[in-house]
mmCIF file of C-alpha atoms in Angstrom:
data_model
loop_
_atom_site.group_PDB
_atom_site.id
_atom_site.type_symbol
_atom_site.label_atom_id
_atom_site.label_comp_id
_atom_site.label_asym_id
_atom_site.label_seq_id
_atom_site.Cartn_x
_atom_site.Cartn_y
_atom_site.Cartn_z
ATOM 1 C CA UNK A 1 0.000 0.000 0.000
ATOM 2 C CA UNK A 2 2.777 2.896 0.918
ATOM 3 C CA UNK A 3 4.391 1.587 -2.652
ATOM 4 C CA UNK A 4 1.068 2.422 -4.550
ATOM 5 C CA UNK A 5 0.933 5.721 -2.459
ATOM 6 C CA UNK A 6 4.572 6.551 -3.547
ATOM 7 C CA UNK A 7 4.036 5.618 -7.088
ATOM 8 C CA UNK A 8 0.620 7.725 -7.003
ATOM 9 C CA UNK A 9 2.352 10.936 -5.327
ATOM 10 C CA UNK A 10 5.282 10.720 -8.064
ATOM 11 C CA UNK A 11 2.322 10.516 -10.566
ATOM 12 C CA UNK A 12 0.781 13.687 -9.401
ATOM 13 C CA UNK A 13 4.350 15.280 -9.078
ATOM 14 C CA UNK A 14 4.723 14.494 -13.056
ATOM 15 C CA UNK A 15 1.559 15.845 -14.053
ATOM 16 C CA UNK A 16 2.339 19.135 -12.356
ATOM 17 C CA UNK A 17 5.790 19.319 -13.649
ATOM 18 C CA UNK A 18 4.217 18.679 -17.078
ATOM 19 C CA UNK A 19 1.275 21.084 -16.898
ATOM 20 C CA UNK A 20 3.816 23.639 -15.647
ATOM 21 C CA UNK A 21 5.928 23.115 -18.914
ATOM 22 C CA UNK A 22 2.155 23.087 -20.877
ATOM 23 C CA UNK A 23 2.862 26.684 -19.336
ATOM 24 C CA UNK A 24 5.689 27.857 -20.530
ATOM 25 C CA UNK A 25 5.661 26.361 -23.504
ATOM 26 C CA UNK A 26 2.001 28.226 -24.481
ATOM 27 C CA UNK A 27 3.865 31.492 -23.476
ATOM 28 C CA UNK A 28 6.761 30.760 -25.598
ATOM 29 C CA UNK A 29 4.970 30.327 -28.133
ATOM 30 C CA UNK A 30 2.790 33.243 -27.799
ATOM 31 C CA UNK A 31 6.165 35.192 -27.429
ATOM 32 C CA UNK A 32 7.353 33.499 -30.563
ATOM 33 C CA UNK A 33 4.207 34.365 -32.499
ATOM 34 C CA UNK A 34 4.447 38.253 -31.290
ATOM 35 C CA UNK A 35 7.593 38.739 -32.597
ATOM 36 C CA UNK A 36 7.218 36.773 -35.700
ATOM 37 C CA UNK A 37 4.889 39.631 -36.069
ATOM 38 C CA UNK A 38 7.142 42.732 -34.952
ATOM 39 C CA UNK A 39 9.835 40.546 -37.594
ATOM 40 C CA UNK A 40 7.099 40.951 -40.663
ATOM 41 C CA UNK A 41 6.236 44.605 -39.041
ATOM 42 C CA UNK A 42 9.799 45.298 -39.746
ATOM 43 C CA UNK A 43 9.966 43.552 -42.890
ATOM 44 C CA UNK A 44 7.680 45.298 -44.400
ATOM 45 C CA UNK A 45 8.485 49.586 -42.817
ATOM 46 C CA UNK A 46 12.421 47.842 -44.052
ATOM 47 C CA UNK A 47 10.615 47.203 -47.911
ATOM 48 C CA UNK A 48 8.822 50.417 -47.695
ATOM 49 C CA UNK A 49 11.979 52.585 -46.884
ATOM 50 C CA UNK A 50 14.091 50.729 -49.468
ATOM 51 C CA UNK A 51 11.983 51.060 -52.178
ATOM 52 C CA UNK A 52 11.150 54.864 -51.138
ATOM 53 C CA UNK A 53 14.758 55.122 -51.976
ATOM 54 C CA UNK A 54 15.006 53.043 -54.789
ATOM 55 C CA UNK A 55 11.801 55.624 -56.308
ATOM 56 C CA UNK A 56 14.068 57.953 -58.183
ATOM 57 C CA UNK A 57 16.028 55.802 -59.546
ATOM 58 C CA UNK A 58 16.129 54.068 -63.177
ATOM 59 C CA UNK A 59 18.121 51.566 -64.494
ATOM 60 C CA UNK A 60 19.790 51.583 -68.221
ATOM 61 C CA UNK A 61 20.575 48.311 -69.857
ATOM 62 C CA UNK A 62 20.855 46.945 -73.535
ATOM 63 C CA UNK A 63 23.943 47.464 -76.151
ATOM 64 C CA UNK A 64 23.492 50.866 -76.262
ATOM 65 C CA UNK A 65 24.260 51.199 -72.263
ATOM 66 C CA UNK A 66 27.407 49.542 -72.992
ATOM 67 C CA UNK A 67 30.837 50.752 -72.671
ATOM 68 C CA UNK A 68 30.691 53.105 -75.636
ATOM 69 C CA UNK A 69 34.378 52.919 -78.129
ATOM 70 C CA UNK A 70 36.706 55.683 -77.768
ATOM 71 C CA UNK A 71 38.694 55.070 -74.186
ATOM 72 C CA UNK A 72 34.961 54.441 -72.225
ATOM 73 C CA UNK A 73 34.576 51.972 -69.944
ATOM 74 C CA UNK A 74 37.722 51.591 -67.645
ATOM 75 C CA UNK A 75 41.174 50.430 -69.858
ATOM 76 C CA UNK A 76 44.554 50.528 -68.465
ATOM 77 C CA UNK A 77 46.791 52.141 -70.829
ATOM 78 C CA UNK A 78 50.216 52.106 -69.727
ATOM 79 C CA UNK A 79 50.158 53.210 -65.861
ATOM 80 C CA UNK A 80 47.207 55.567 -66.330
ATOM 81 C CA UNK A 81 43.396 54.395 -66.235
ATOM 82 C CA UNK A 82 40.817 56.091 -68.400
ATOM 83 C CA UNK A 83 37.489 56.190 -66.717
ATOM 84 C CA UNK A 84 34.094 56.762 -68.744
ATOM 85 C CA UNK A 85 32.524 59.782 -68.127
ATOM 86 C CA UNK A 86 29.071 58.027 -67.488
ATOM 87 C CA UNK A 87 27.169 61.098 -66.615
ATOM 88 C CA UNK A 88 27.833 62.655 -69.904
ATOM 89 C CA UNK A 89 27.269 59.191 -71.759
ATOM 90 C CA UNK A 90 23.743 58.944 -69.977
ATOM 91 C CA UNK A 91 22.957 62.775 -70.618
ATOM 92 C CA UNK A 92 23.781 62.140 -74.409
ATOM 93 C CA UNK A 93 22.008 58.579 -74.609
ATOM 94 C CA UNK A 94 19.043 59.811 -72.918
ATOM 95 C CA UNK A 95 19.121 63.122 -75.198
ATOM 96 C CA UNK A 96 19.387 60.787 -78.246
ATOM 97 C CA UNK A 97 16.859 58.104 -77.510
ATOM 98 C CA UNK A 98 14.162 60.890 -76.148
ATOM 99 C CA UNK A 99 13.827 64.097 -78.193
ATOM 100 C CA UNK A 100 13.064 67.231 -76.713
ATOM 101 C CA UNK A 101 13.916 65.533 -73.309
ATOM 102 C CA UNK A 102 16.903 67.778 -72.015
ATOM 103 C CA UNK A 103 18.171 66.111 -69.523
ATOM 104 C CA UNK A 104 21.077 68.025 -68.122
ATOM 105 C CA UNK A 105 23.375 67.423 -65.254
ATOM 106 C CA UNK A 106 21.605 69.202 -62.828
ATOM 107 C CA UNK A 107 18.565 66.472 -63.775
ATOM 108 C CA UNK A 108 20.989 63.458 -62.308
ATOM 109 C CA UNK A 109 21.717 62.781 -58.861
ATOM 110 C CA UNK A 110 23.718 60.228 -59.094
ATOM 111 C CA UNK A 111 25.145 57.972 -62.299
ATOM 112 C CA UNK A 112 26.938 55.006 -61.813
ATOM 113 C CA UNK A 113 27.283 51.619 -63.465
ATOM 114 C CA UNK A 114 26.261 47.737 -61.709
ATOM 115 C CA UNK A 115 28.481 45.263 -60.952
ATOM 116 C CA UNK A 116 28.057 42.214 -63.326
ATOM 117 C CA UNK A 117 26.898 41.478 -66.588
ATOM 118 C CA UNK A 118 24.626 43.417 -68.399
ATOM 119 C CA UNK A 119 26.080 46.735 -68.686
ATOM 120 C CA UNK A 120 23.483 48.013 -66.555
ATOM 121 C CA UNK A 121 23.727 52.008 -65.728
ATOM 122 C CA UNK A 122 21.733 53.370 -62.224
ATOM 123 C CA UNK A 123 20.299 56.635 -62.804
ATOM 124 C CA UNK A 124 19.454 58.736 -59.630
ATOM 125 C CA UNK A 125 17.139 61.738 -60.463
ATOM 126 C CA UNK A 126 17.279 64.420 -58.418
ATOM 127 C CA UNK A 127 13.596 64.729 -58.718
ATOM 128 C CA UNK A 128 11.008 61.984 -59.286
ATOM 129 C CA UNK A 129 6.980 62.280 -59.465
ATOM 130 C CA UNK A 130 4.622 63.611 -61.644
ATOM 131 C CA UNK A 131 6.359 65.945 -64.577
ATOM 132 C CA UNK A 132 10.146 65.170 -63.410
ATOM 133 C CA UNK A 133 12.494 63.442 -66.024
ATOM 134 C CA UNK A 134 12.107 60.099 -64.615
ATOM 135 C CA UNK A 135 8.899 59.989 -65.306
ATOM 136 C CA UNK A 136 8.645 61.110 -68.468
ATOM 137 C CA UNK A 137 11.636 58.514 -69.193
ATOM 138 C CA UNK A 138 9.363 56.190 -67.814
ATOM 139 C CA UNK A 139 6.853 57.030 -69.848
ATOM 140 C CA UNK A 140 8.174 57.231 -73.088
ATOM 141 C CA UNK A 141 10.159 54.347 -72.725
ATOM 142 C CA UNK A 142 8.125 52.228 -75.383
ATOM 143 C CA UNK A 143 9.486 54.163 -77.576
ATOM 144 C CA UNK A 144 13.107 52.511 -77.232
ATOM 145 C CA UNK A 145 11.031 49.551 -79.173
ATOM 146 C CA UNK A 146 13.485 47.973 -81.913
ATOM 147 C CA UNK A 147 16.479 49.945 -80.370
ATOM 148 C CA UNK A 148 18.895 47.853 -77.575
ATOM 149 C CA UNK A 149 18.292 50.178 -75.308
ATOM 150 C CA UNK A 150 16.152 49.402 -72.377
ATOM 151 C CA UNK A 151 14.733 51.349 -69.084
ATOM 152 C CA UNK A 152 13.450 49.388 -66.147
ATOM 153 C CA UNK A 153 12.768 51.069 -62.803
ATOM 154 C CA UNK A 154 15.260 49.800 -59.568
ATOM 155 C CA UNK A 155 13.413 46.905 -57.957
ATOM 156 C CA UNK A 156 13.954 46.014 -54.198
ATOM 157 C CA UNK A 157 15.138 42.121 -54.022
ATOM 158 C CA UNK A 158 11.539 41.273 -53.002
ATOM 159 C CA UNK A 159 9.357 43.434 -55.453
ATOM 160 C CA UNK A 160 12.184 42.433 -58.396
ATOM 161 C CA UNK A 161 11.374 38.176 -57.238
ATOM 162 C CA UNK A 162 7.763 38.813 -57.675
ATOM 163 C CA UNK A 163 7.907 40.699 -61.415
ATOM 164 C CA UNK A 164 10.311 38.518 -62.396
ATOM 165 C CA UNK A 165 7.475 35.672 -61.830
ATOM 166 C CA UNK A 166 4.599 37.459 -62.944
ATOM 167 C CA UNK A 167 7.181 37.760 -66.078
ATOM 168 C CA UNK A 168 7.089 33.591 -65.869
ATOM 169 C CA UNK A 169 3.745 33.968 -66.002
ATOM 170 C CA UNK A 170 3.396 36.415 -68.870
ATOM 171 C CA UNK A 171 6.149 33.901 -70.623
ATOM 172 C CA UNK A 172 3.371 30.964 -70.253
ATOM 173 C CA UNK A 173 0.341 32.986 -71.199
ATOM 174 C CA UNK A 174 -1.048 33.310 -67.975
ATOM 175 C CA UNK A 175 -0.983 36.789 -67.825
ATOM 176 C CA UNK A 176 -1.380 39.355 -70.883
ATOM 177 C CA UNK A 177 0.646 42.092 -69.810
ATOM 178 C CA UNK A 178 2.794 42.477 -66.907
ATOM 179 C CA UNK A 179 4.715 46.298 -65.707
ATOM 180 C CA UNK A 180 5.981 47.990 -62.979
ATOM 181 C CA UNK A 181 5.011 51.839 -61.846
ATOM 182 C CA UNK A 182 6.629 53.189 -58.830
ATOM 183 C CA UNK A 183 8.621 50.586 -58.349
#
């Protein structure tokens, strides 16, 4: 009998020490579900600011962003390295491609070209919204059709995932026409 009474007292000392951890294991994971919401809170304020800062800015690719002849691009002759003037080269492209445009310097913020492949240019416009240059680049951009010249606005890593599968999409006939407009 004092076994059974043992063995019944260790049994009730269990199922405490088990609905105790019941406990703490409901308020971790009520903690855990809290701040995988502050996490996607953040995520998403994180998204917003980049691509707030990504807004002004367009990106040049195609042949006709490449390194132009004539000493562009960066070539080491001898000890000295020529450096492309790429502001100029984008003011002149631009100019070319989109008549009546006039972009001038005091349109660019900053020019500079991406790493990689490509020959991609990133144009930062001192101004962007309705009437500024970038938007009318924007706009008129279908008119680079049948030139190697292309204009696509700077993506953040998450917006650029998701148009590059709605471009899957488009690619299987799923969807008719797939763009991008403020970023």
């Amino acid at each position: 009998m004092a076994q059974l009474e043992k063995l019944d007292d260790r049994v009730r000392e269990l199922e405490q020490h088990v609905e105790h951890r019941d406990g703490v294991i409901d308020q971790l994971t009520e903690d855990l579900r809290r701040s995988q919401s502050e996490v996607s809170a953040l995520h998403t304020r994180m998204e917003e600011a980049e691509m707030n800062s990504r807004l002004p800015c367009l990106i040049l690719s195609g042949q006709s962003a490449g390194r132009g002849g004539g000493g562009r691009g960066a070539a080491r002759g001898g000890d000295q390295e020529q450096r492309e003037d790429i502001n100029t080269f984008v003011i002149d492209t631009l100019n070319r491609c989109f008549p009546g445009l006039g972009v001038g310097v005091a349109d660019l913020d900053r020019v500079h070209r991406l790493p990689g492949a490509g020959n991609r240019v990133i144009i930062r416009f001192v101004r962007s919204g309705e009437g500024s240059i970038r938007d009318t680049v924007m706009s008129r951009r279908l008119e680079l059709r049948g030139k190697e010249l292309y204009v696509s606005e700077s993506l953040t890593k998450t917006r650029s995932l998701t148009f590059r599968s709605l471009l899957a999409a488009k690619k299987d006939k799923r969807l008719h026409i797939v763009c991008t407009r403020g970023c």
